[in-house]
XYZ file of C-alpha atoms in Angstrom:
784
model
C -7.919 72.176 240.879
C -9.727 74.272 238.377
C -12.562 76.428 238.345
C -14.897 74.400 236.652
C -13.593 71.121 239.078
C -15.764 70.015 241.829
C -14.243 67.621 244.832
C -15.936 64.434 245.767
C -19.162 64.994 248.098
C -19.198 68.626 247.579
C -21.864 71.028 248.491
C -22.236 73.026 245.492
C -24.921 70.441 243.687
C -27.467 69.637 247.046
C -30.795 70.505 246.622
C -31.185 72.474 249.188
C -34.315 75.418 249.823
C -32.705 78.702 249.455
C -31.192 80.019 252.812
C -34.143 82.620 253.618
C -36.846 80.156 252.188
C -38.461 79.424 256.078
C -37.756 83.277 256.834
C -40.114 84.075 253.734
C -42.865 81.986 254.812
C -43.630 82.324 257.812
C -43.011 86.625 257.385
C -40.018 87.242 259.853
C -37.980 87.489 256.925
C -36.607 92.032 256.901
C -36.905 94.005 254.069
C -35.332 97.708 254.029
C -38.870 99.379 254.864
C -38.892 96.822 257.977
C -36.115 98.425 259.348
C -37.301 101.722 260.260
C -39.165 100.301 263.255
C -35.506 100.780 265.048
C -34.987 104.158 264.455
C -36.014 107.093 267.006
C -37.762 110.585 265.191
C -38.311 108.580 261.807
C -39.509 110.825 259.205
C -41.590 110.191 255.812
C -40.672 111.562 252.438
C -43.864 111.950 250.281
C -43.459 113.229 246.416
C -45.124 116.622 245.258
C -45.390 115.200 241.284
C -46.572 117.423 238.124
C -49.618 116.670 236.167
C -48.154 117.179 233.069
C -46.281 114.827 230.702
C -43.877 117.675 229.757
C -43.971 120.781 231.164
C -41.478 124.189 232.786
C -41.415 124.921 236.626
C -41.917 129.004 236.586
C -42.761 128.923 240.159
C -43.412 126.702 243.188
C -44.161 127.743 247.123
C -43.906 125.802 249.597
C -44.757 127.863 252.580
C -48.492 126.308 252.286
C -46.794 122.987 253.147
C -45.050 124.433 255.955
C -48.326 125.081 257.189
C -49.363 121.220 257.247
C -49.536 119.610 260.786
C -45.898 117.273 260.837
C -44.495 119.012 257.497
C -40.887 118.870 258.492
C -38.665 120.392 255.340
C -39.576 120.352 252.067
C -36.784 119.218 249.766
C -36.380 121.388 246.359
C -33.456 121.860 243.851
C -31.930 124.708 246.088
C -31.337 121.948 248.939
C -29.341 120.424 247.394
C -25.530 120.832 247.841
C -23.591 118.689 245.549
C -24.927 117.835 241.664
C -28.740 117.853 241.277
C -28.705 114.707 239.134
C -29.985 110.845 240.200
C -28.005 108.842 237.132
C -25.232 108.539 235.412
C -25.555 110.159 232.388
C -25.733 113.884 233.952
C -29.576 113.462 232.568
C -32.196 112.901 235.183
C -32.089 115.943 237.617
C -33.507 114.737 241.280
C -35.835 118.080 241.130
C -35.850 118.818 237.633
C -37.086 122.140 236.669
C -38.572 120.775 233.636
C -41.247 118.129 233.984
C -40.524 115.331 231.717
C -43.254 112.827 232.118
C -46.957 112.365 233.808
C -45.983 112.600 238.341
C -42.715 113.640 237.659
C -41.254 114.595 241.266
C -40.505 118.111 241.446
C -39.751 118.296 245.811
C -40.154 116.063 248.422
C -42.094 116.722 251.747
C -40.378 114.968 254.695
C -43.108 114.620 257.780
C -43.526 113.118 261.008
C -46.258 110.472 259.336
C -46.715 109.144 255.564
C -49.878 110.765 255.799
C -48.599 114.440 257.035
C -46.015 114.786 254.050
C -48.863 113.110 251.696
C -51.356 115.920 252.738
C -48.655 118.658 252.636
C -46.958 117.686 249.129
C -50.989 118.449 248.096
C -50.548 121.751 249.711
C -47.438 122.892 247.696
C -48.244 125.737 245.338
C -46.340 124.987 241.972
C -46.629 126.899 238.328
C -45.786 125.103 235.303
C -45.853 125.943 231.426
C -46.617 123.196 229.505
C -45.141 121.621 226.787
C -45.383 119.509 224.076
C -44.879 116.259 225.123
C -44.315 112.924 222.677
C -45.949 109.351 224.078
C -45.095 107.230 221.519
C -42.375 105.308 220.033
C -43.775 106.318 216.958
C -44.602 109.663 217.643
C -40.752 110.168 218.251
C -39.736 108.563 215.227
C -41.949 111.548 213.120
C -40.691 113.852 215.144
C -37.246 112.402 214.577
C -36.161 112.878 218.814
C -33.937 110.274 219.872
C -31.260 109.897 222.683
C -27.764 108.279 223.193
C -26.025 106.822 220.736
C -27.100 105.030 217.406
C -25.525 101.673 217.028
C -25.166 99.249 214.026
C -24.357 95.354 213.885
C -23.420 94.176 210.310
C -21.783 91.566 208.816
C -21.542 90.501 204.905
C -23.039 92.020 202.254
C -27.251 92.130 202.664
C -27.191 93.337 199.429
C -25.504 90.063 198.260
C -27.545 88.084 200.923
C -30.827 89.391 199.537
C -29.651 88.985 195.776
C -28.941 85.380 196.530
C -32.225 84.731 198.347
C -35.210 82.814 196.854
C -38.052 84.535 199.163
C -37.544 87.832 200.248
C -40.488 89.060 202.952
C -40.626 92.523 204.542
C -42.844 93.435 207.564
C -43.044 95.216 211.148
C -43.885 94.565 214.642
C -44.322 96.117 217.705
C -43.403 94.911 221.029
C -45.070 95.822 224.351
C -43.013 97.003 227.635
C -43.403 95.294 231.207
C -43.778 96.407 234.179
C -41.704 94.543 237.343
C -44.151 94.482 239.648
C -41.251 93.143 242.300
C -43.639 92.342 245.628
C -40.840 94.751 247.975
C -41.364 97.964 246.380
C -38.377 100.814 246.021
C -37.403 101.882 249.385
C -34.951 103.369 251.491
C -33.854 104.486 254.771
C -30.983 107.130 255.603
C -29.853 108.181 258.992
C -26.402 109.822 259.822
C -24.527 108.185 262.529
C -22.374 108.822 265.183
C -18.942 109.834 263.280
C -20.919 111.520 260.413
C -21.112 108.869 258.349
C -24.579 108.544 256.428
C -26.115 105.200 256.014
C -28.151 103.960 253.663
C -30.486 101.009 253.683
C -31.857 100.599 250.139
C -33.619 98.198 248.432
C -31.075 98.101 245.599
C -29.226 95.662 243.293
C -26.366 98.136 242.970
C -24.984 99.333 246.098
C -21.582 100.792 244.631
C -24.058 103.132 242.183
C -25.925 103.780 244.803
C -23.636 105.140 247.379
C -21.907 107.224 244.346
C -24.561 108.631 243.339
C -26.328 109.481 246.993
C -22.673 111.037 247.786
C -22.291 112.932 244.684
C -25.831 114.927 245.428
C -24.741 115.362 248.911
C -20.980 116.529 248.176
C -19.536 113.866 249.327
C -16.637 110.963 248.937
C -18.202 108.191 248.268
C -16.239 106.887 251.922
C -18.458 108.954 253.904
C -21.578 107.077 252.328
C -22.502 103.261 253.400
C -25.092 101.366 251.432
C -26.263 98.450 252.605
C -29.228 95.966 251.044
C -30.480 93.474 253.366
C -32.392 91.791 250.972
C -35.013 92.306 247.977
C -38.111 90.970 247.526
C -37.582 90.974 244.361
C -35.698 93.014 241.544
C -35.785 91.760 237.962
C -33.584 94.851 236.399
C -36.154 97.230 238.024
C -33.669 98.071 241.179
C -30.489 98.545 239.088
C -30.970 102.525 238.179
C -33.858 103.188 239.802
C -33.045 103.155 243.246
C -30.762 106.130 243.360
C -32.845 108.368 243.136
C -34.710 107.578 246.405
C -31.704 106.546 248.104
C -30.530 110.409 247.453
C -34.169 111.967 248.840
C -33.588 109.965 252.138
C -30.005 110.377 252.402
C -30.386 114.514 251.653
C -33.097 114.797 254.222
C -31.457 113.003 256.931
C -27.934 115.522 256.107
C -30.665 118.725 256.478
C -32.921 117.386 259.645
C -30.267 115.169 261.508
C -33.115 112.270 261.609
C -33.634 109.578 259.821
C -35.845 109.511 256.870
C -37.618 107.090 255.350
C -38.751 106.908 251.478
C -40.667 104.032 250.770
C -42.895 103.644 247.499
C -46.289 102.732 247.522
C -47.788 100.488 244.267
C -49.142 103.220 242.904
C -46.283 105.803 243.192
C -43.732 102.543 242.689
C -45.688 101.435 239.233
C -46.390 105.495 237.941
C -42.812 106.740 238.535
C -40.638 103.748 237.968
C -39.190 102.898 234.690
C -40.438 99.824 232.968
C -38.803 96.566 230.124
C -38.157 98.566 226.498
C -41.477 98.607 224.489
C -39.883 98.622 221.094
C -40.403 98.976 217.069
C -39.258 97.050 214.643
C -38.818 97.193 211.249
C -37.555 94.262 209.056
C -36.774 92.627 205.495
C -35.621 88.793 205.471
C -34.503 86.946 202.791
C -34.210 82.720 202.891
C -32.950 80.741 200.416
C -35.172 77.459 198.417
C -33.800 75.711 201.327
C -35.441 77.815 203.602
C -31.968 78.904 205.524
C -31.416 82.779 205.941
C -29.889 84.310 203.873
C -29.824 87.832 204.959
C -31.765 89.621 207.164
C -31.990 93.863 208.007
C -33.645 95.420 210.974
C -34.359 98.326 212.500
C -34.459 98.400 216.200
C -36.042 101.112 217.646
C -36.501 101.179 221.709
C -38.633 103.430 223.898
C -36.001 104.972 226.145
C -38.818 107.108 228.180
C -37.649 111.078 229.317
C -33.741 109.517 230.114
C -31.386 107.599 228.860
C -30.720 105.144 231.724
C -29.797 101.573 230.886
C -31.193 102.007 227.193
C -27.576 102.255 225.302
C -26.524 98.705 226.497
C -30.322 97.103 226.442
C -30.276 97.989 222.968
C -26.687 97.165 222.487
C -27.682 93.304 223.611
C -30.987 93.534 221.538
C -28.776 93.709 218.639
C -26.480 91.077 220.205
C -29.230 88.806 220.427
C -31.389 89.381 217.138
C -29.954 86.270 215.838
C -31.078 84.192 219.059
C -29.770 80.428 217.513
C -29.561 81.074 214.388
C -26.466 81.771 211.831
C -27.384 84.699 209.395
C -24.739 84.371 207.312
C -25.283 88.075 206.022
C -26.890 90.696 208.332
C -27.202 94.498 209.211
C -29.073 95.505 212.309
C -29.516 99.683 212.652
C -30.327 100.211 216.532
C -31.816 104.222 218.197
C -33.349 105.046 220.974
C -36.692 107.307 221.429
C -37.111 110.130 223.484
C -40.467 109.931 224.833
C -42.082 111.879 227.632
C -42.771 108.994 230.144
C -40.984 106.988 232.755
C -37.144 106.455 232.370
C -37.240 102.179 230.875
C -34.526 100.698 232.536
C -32.956 97.182 232.867
C -35.176 93.845 233.146
C -34.843 90.487 232.937
C -33.045 89.782 229.592
C -31.854 93.157 229.321
C -33.171 93.946 225.306
C -32.426 90.058 224.635
C -35.707 89.306 224.618
C -36.805 91.900 222.130
C -33.969 91.479 220.017
C -35.228 87.305 219.642
C -38.306 88.158 219.598
C -38.067 90.142 216.161
C -36.730 86.963 214.537
C -38.926 84.003 216.781
C -41.441 86.329 215.025
C -40.251 86.754 211.331
C -39.487 82.629 211.602
C -43.135 82.329 212.686
C -44.739 84.615 210.326
C -42.983 83.058 207.321
C -42.718 79.601 207.986
C -46.215 78.766 206.197
C -45.204 80.891 202.943
C -42.064 78.621 202.520
C -44.084 75.318 203.142
C -42.009 74.555 206.067
C -43.459 73.702 209.848
C -42.382 76.206 212.093
C -40.022 73.700 214.144
C -38.278 73.117 211.201
C -37.496 76.448 209.848
C -35.842 76.535 213.023
C -34.346 74.255 213.124
C -33.002 73.865 209.850
C -31.116 77.600 210.826
C -29.303 76.574 214.136
C -25.433 77.210 214.128
C -23.177 74.842 213.568
C -19.797 74.279 215.288
C -17.057 76.374 213.944
C -20.116 79.594 212.893
C -19.262 82.877 214.360
C -22.159 85.539 215.881
C -22.659 88.677 213.713
C -20.237 90.201 216.212
C -18.020 87.860 215.399
C -17.842 85.773 219.048
C -17.650 82.003 218.037
C -20.827 80.187 219.285
C -19.130 77.370 221.616
C -21.131 74.627 222.012
C -23.087 74.872 219.220
C -24.096 71.102 219.022
C -25.020 71.693 222.462
C -28.982 73.573 221.287
C -28.654 70.426 218.664
C -28.676 67.809 221.511
C -30.884 69.587 223.501
C -33.478 70.308 221.096
C -33.638 66.767 219.792
C -33.994 65.924 223.584
C -36.532 67.991 223.809
C -38.882 66.987 220.786
C -38.549 63.306 222.420
C -39.088 64.026 225.648
C -42.321 66.141 224.721
C -43.993 63.494 222.388
C -43.798 66.611 219.899
C -44.054 64.357 216.855
C -47.313 62.450 218.358
C -48.852 65.257 219.689
C -48.726 67.169 216.597
C -51.444 64.692 215.243
C -53.528 64.897 217.972
C -53.680 68.588 217.924
C -54.455 68.611 214.030
C -57.164 65.680 214.897
C -58.608 67.941 217.181
C -58.314 71.263 215.707
C -60.308 69.532 212.608
C -62.952 67.904 214.747
C -63.463 70.796 216.873
C -64.587 74.828 214.921
C -64.995 76.816 217.196
C -61.709 75.738 219.574
C -58.455 75.009 218.134
C -54.814 73.924 219.598
C -51.654 74.897 218.789
C -48.376 73.485 219.310
C -44.802 74.898 219.268
C -41.079 74.530 219.764
C -38.790 77.648 220.436
C -34.762 77.222 221.440
C -32.871 80.534 223.475
C -29.233 81.489 223.195
C -28.475 83.552 225.552
C -24.692 85.387 225.883
C -24.186 85.710 229.726
C -21.682 88.590 230.785
C -22.134 92.364 230.940
C -21.922 93.850 227.677
C -19.746 96.777 229.984
C -16.375 95.061 230.100
C -15.386 96.570 233.375
C -18.292 95.202 235.375
C -17.163 91.844 234.852
C -15.360 91.554 237.927
C -16.535 90.880 242.262
C -14.977 90.656 245.108
C -15.442 88.924 248.478
C -14.638 88.813 252.181
C -14.154 85.831 254.046
C -14.099 85.352 257.336
C -12.821 81.889 258.966
C -13.360 82.268 262.976
C -11.239 80.093 265.972
C -13.789 77.919 266.198
C -13.875 76.974 262.497
C -17.153 78.782 261.815
C -17.181 80.379 258.849
C -18.580 84.593 257.864
C -18.913 85.287 254.088
C -19.611 88.494 252.849
C -19.640 89.266 248.666
C -20.575 92.447 246.482
C -23.969 90.521 245.152
C -27.264 91.160 246.378
C -29.828 88.752 246.969
C -33.797 90.054 245.524
C -34.958 86.238 245.829
C -32.959 83.993 243.301
C -30.982 81.937 245.505
C -27.563 83.644 244.817
C -26.667 83.587 248.604
C -28.073 80.037 248.969
C -24.932 79.066 245.926
C -22.710 81.094 247.819
C -23.075 79.661 251.234
C -22.629 76.451 248.851
C -19.921 77.672 247.311
C -17.882 78.739 250.747
C -18.928 75.204 252.235
C -17.419 73.395 249.709
C -13.810 75.353 248.718
C -13.378 74.732 252.433
C -14.369 71.710 253.142
C -16.785 72.509 255.521
C -20.768 71.982 256.742
C -23.208 73.683 255.138
C -24.054 74.856 258.892
C -20.225 75.970 259.589
C -21.296 78.849 256.671
C -23.155 82.305 257.596
C -23.493 84.706 255.054
C -23.733 88.562 256.112
C -25.360 91.132 254.892
C -24.081 93.716 251.549
C -22.709 96.519 252.248
C -20.567 98.657 250.309
C -17.528 99.222 253.354
C -17.410 95.239 253.408
C -16.853 95.018 249.727
C -16.743 98.492 247.645
C -16.626 98.990 244.083
C -19.038 95.995 243.351
C -21.059 95.580 240.318
C -24.915 95.935 239.879
C -26.267 91.707 240.576
C -27.803 91.848 237.125
C -26.923 90.169 233.598
C -27.021 87.086 235.698
C -23.556 86.968 236.501
C -23.916 87.258 240.095
C -23.107 83.214 240.334
C -20.164 83.699 238.203
C -18.860 86.333 239.284
C -19.137 86.208 243.137
C -18.957 82.752 242.932
C -15.591 83.286 241.736
C -14.727 85.791 244.505
C -15.838 83.829 247.293
C -13.700 80.383 245.808
C -10.677 82.956 245.578
C -10.856 84.398 248.908
C -11.500 80.273 250.717
C -8.887 79.460 248.057
C -6.301 81.532 249.764
C -7.080 80.315 253.374
C -7.169 77.061 252.526
C -4.039 77.062 251.367
C -2.539 78.719 254.618
C -3.951 76.335 256.887
C -3.425 73.214 254.169
C 0.185 74.221 255.283
C 0.145 73.750 259.293
C -2.130 70.712 258.600
C 0.666 69.334 256.602
C 3.352 70.224 259.668
C 1.175 68.198 262.152
C -0.321 65.547 259.645
C 3.917 64.836 257.782
C 2.706 65.089 254.696
C 3.088 67.578 251.432
C 0.823 70.647 251.628
C -0.647 69.395 248.500
C -1.506 66.084 249.746
C -4.197 67.998 252.146
C -7.556 66.994 251.503
C -10.378 69.209 253.013
C -14.020 67.466 253.930
C -16.938 66.614 255.786
C -15.581 69.204 258.472
C -12.188 67.270 258.219
C -9.056 67.837 257.159
C -6.817 64.453 256.381
C -3.794 63.060 254.357
C -4.871 62.303 250.883
C -6.092 58.544 251.163
C -6.313 58.560 254.589
C -9.776 60.165 255.827
C -9.048 57.846 259.677
C -5.682 60.093 259.751
C -7.607 63.470 260.009
C -8.525 65.966 262.195
C -11.222 68.703 262.934
C -11.701 71.477 261.081
C -12.114 73.232 263.839
C -8.823 72.080 265.633
C -6.705 73.000 262.727
C -8.437 76.848 262.614
C -7.409 76.435 266.503
C -3.883 75.415 265.494
C -3.089 77.770 263.004
C -4.191 80.724 265.218
C -1.795 79.903 267.690
C 0.577 79.795 264.855
C -0.217 83.236 263.775
C -1.771 82.228 260.543
C -3.971 84.571 258.686
C -7.522 83.452 258.700
C -9.315 85.836 256.732
C -8.867 87.012 252.998
C -10.145 89.203 250.272
C -11.228 87.522 247.227
C -11.547 88.988 243.983
C -12.448 87.248 240.042
C -12.755 88.902 236.979
C -14.323 87.133 233.719
C -11.178 86.278 231.587
C -11.331 86.182 227.972
C -13.551 89.054 227.261
C -12.822 91.990 224.516
C -15.754 94.517 223.493
C -15.337 97.481 221.050
C -19.056 99.441 221.176
C -18.412 101.817 218.581
C -17.730 99.160 215.723
C -20.218 96.086 217.983
C -17.492 93.508 217.303
C -15.904 91.316 219.933
C -16.546 88.631 222.343
C -18.362 89.962 225.081
C -20.213 87.009 226.390
C -18.331 84.419 228.303
C -20.279 81.882 227.048
C -23.932 80.880 225.712
C -26.637 79.216 228.271
C -28.891 76.964 225.653
C -32.582 76.330 226.284
C -36.011 75.268 224.381
C -39.660 74.727 224.939
C -42.444 73.343 223.627
C -46.247 74.688 224.875
C -49.511 73.631 224.015
C -52.294 75.875 223.677
C -55.758 75.527 223.488
C -58.371 78.675 222.374
C -61.869 79.744 222.234
C -62.779 81.284 218.858
C -65.799 82.899 220.205
C -63.620 85.273 222.463
C -59.865 84.831 222.373
C -59.353 83.203 225.480
C -56.893 80.744 225.904
C -55.087 78.601 228.222
C -51.741 76.806 228.131
C -52.240 72.803 228.223
C -49.036 71.897 228.769
C -45.112 73.191 228.419
C -41.944 71.306 228.637
C -38.662 73.306 229.109
C -34.957 71.554 228.744
C -32.289 73.981 230.146
C -28.908 74.142 230.048
C -27.372 75.561 233.724
C -23.964 73.733 233.413
C -23.488 71.903 235.999
C -26.066 73.251 238.296
C -24.596 74.429 241.706
C -28.302 74.443 243.594
C -30.158 72.481 241.152
C -33.674 73.187 243.020
C -33.078 77.029 243.229
C -32.530 76.723 239.076
C -35.350 74.749 238.445
C -37.788 77.734 240.836
C -35.426 80.326 238.435
C -36.126 78.266 234.820
C -40.325 78.336 236.673
C -40.211 81.497 237.538
C -38.589 83.367 234.574
C -40.848 80.983 231.949
C -44.151 82.298 233.759
C -42.542 85.748 233.980
C -41.943 85.675 230.200
C -45.456 84.027 229.606
C -46.798 86.960 231.242
C -44.969 89.485 229.544
C -45.932 87.625 226.061
C -49.822 87.259 226.819
C -51.062 88.879 229.523
C -49.124 92.815 231.031
C -49.984 95.764 228.791
C -48.949 98.732 229.322
C -51.672 101.235 228.960
C -50.475 105.512 228.331
C -53.142 108.063 227.520
C -51.930 109.052 223.941
C -54.798 111.858 223.741
C -54.501 115.278 223.497
C -56.819 115.627 226.858
C -55.631 117.120 230.411
C -54.142 113.771 231.180
C -52.265 113.010 228.552
C -48.990 110.894 229.516
C -50.862 109.652 232.127
C -49.846 105.447 233.202
C -53.270 104.507 233.292
C -52.503 100.492 234.470
C -51.461 102.021 237.794
C -53.131 98.748 239.535
C -53.291 94.834 239.756
C -57.176 95.883 239.079
C -55.525 97.019 235.593
C -52.590 95.502 234.907
C -53.091 92.105 234.262
C -50.276 89.764 235.913
C -50.175 85.778 235.749
C -50.740 83.695 238.657
C -51.461 80.178 239.428
C -54.479 80.117 236.413
C -52.278 81.041 234.500
C -49.506 78.259 235.125
C -50.032 75.321 232.373
C -51.851 72.472 233.188
C -48.674 69.501 232.886
C -45.643 71.948 233.299
C -42.111 69.478 232.974
C -38.834 71.312 233.779
C -35.676 69.448 233.358
C -31.755 70.398 233.510
C -29.725 69.476 231.071
C -27.451 66.559 231.891
C -23.768 66.173 231.287
C -23.227 69.948 230.637
C -20.174 70.749 232.539
C -19.433 74.250 231.503
C -15.251 74.738 232.011
C -14.040 78.390 232.955
C -16.722 79.043 235.337
C -16.909 78.609 239.201
C -17.589 74.722 240.147
C -19.128 74.219 235.720
C -22.434 75.828 236.823
C -24.316 78.249 234.072
C -26.769 81.459 234.811
C -30.127 80.640 235.223
C -31.448 84.163 236.156
C -32.020 85.836 232.868
C -32.205 83.353 229.676
C -35.279 80.827 230.770
C -37.723 83.755 230.351
C -37.664 83.651 226.455
C -38.741 79.975 226.745
C -42.147 81.358 227.395
C -41.864 82.579 223.548
C -43.334 79.187 222.843
C -46.382 79.676 224.310
C -46.890 82.825 222.107
C -45.859 80.965 218.622
C -48.408 78.274 219.799
C -50.962 81.159 219.788
C -49.912 82.008 216.616
C -50.366 78.299 215.072
C -54.191 77.918 216.843
C -55.226 81.162 215.824
C -53.402 79.924 212.223
C -55.727 76.717 212.688
C -59.006 79.261 211.879
C -57.710 79.804 208.454
C -56.800 78.329 205.678
C -53.081 77.169 204.754
C -50.119 78.312 204.148
C -51.474 82.115 204.879
C -49.259 84.652 207.107
C -50.610 84.688 210.685
C -49.809 88.010 212.487
C -49.751 88.035 216.430
C -49.270 91.190 218.584
C -47.041 91.240 221.119
C -48.563 91.057 224.479
C -50.904 88.425 222.325
C -53.613 89.079 224.800
C -57.309 87.271 224.002
C -58.436 90.528 222.660
C -54.969 90.553 220.788
C -55.646 86.808 219.679
C -59.349 86.647 218.866
C -58.174 89.456 216.374
C -55.615 87.626 214.606
C -58.082 84.115 214.578
C -60.548 86.649 213.006
C -59.020 87.474 210.539
C -57.880 83.703 209.836
C -61.550 82.866 209.958
C -62.519 86.015 207.870
C -59.731 84.870 205.096
C -61.181 81.114 204.713
C -64.634 82.436 204.457
C -63.091 84.513 201.461
C -61.365 81.878 199.765
C -64.800 79.357 200.483
C -67.181 82.037 199.057
C -64.148 82.480 196.094
C -63.892 78.770 195.351
C -67.811 78.658 194.984
């Protein structure tokens, strides 16, 4: 069988619960911080934080901390035996001599208890020389404060496109960031074992990179450091790069003291120390023909990278590659640059720049549709990619017709046209409440932009009793990756799900792993698990062929039995075959490997085919807005999403629902605020808790929430015909923001631009509808 083909009665495709669901809901699932109780003489780490957004450290006295009862040691730059850096770009000193953001740790205290370490941290005396700071993107632009590479994506000639345009529009747009707010904060637990191996339990999406960073801080080869990730209580990209420094601190403390070290950030520390989704600033110019089709788009995207590069360069690359979303734009010129500010180092977040790039274009279409005399849904559909067309970076848009089919299905299922009339009637009858209805598409590329990361490994053991143990390089953060890998292994070997167990992810079992990110976890690790299982199955087929008197190609595996093609009654139990194979000295384990084929990418030219395929989706949202307060509710949302042939439908539906709600939070609720004043707290994060940072909850769920997966959507060349599901659904929430725009516009005159801030909080919605209402008042006064 090819990679995408499924056998009959496969375990993949079954709607089963998450493999740890029972443990999650009963409180029996263990996380990194739960494991410390097993270790004797455990030490706890706490940071010494700087009270400035930008300052030079001119002196430090740790003696007062050592006088605090229970304090064992204070870690400083002088203690680092290797490289004093926690990043991959050489720009993130673990113990900085120059403070780069408010709260930046300059030392770490180890204590017998967390409280002792905290008190010790307050006792450390540090002298600072305050320096000028840059807090906002606009300040960075004015100061020409940038970092990393500046990229340009181009196709055609925008001057020609604008000359051909019947309408040309210009504008600016600010896009807010987002806090990950995973349930489990960053945590690491390190000890040195009897073989002098440094063993780190870490809540990390990228165990190999955590291993590498800890090793170079300690001055050790990677083979001396093992990192295990049991599971994470959420990651969303926030644990792809950020955990490395915390793991390195714990490992350094354990190495120097000979005692295990626990480092767990409380919620306030995690919010104030870790990176967020990148805020963006966009300046754009767009041309449209008389028929409403794009002729040209020129845009400059500036992201707020914070104090160091982290993953800001690939985030910007993906933003530029998704500025087209689902639309063909013949002439494109898109510039990307990364601002350096004195804030946390912004990092990966579900969508990885793609949402920001898409949102720019969706905002443009939402703004200009009234000026073109078109409904926003019609303007969007007119600009969809057609079969045979390619993206601005040169990748053919495979299955472009799927977007058209999906769009039509969703409009029909959601009764979109009928509800448009209902919304118009409601708005005409209610002067102080208005409803809005909008539909938006998603086209999202799947693979790492950095081609080398598109590989994975797995280790599969079959024991003599027929039971199976799998280990792969992906990490579990609640998204159901382990569940899918169990289903893949059970399908490939033809055994029941109950026969397969999965071991925790660790670097001494599967080395050189890529991060579990870019929505590629199931594609990559599923391919590797299947490869390992196929190797074992081929060996077992040879043994079975001898026993059954058939050719190995005619041996079939299914439901825990092995039998000749067409004769299941002549079969044997899988465990019996394995037992016999062992006595015939047959290898019953295999290392699997998978590399995504067909990818190539020129990072400088911004041209190539960086993605294996595109995931498609669309959503219809209806909202109701209060004209006095700007408060709103989502009355209904209809989602239709393309996941290929789902590996695990229940898991995938949950991912679509969760992604949509997280996107709704980013676009309408969650507002990060830093102190931008010139006062003593300049640069301090003001939204440091759930009381000041508004998260979506059950009350923000749509009153009616219809979610479906596109049927008959097999994706060839991917494990069992599936598609990624982690990131793309987040962008489905753009329809909520556009519905809010429609509702705000309903307070004003027709054919008027309605500008809406992002996030579209109730306050922002109020100002948008108030502007519309004022325009209507002025229009009436002018008529009089």
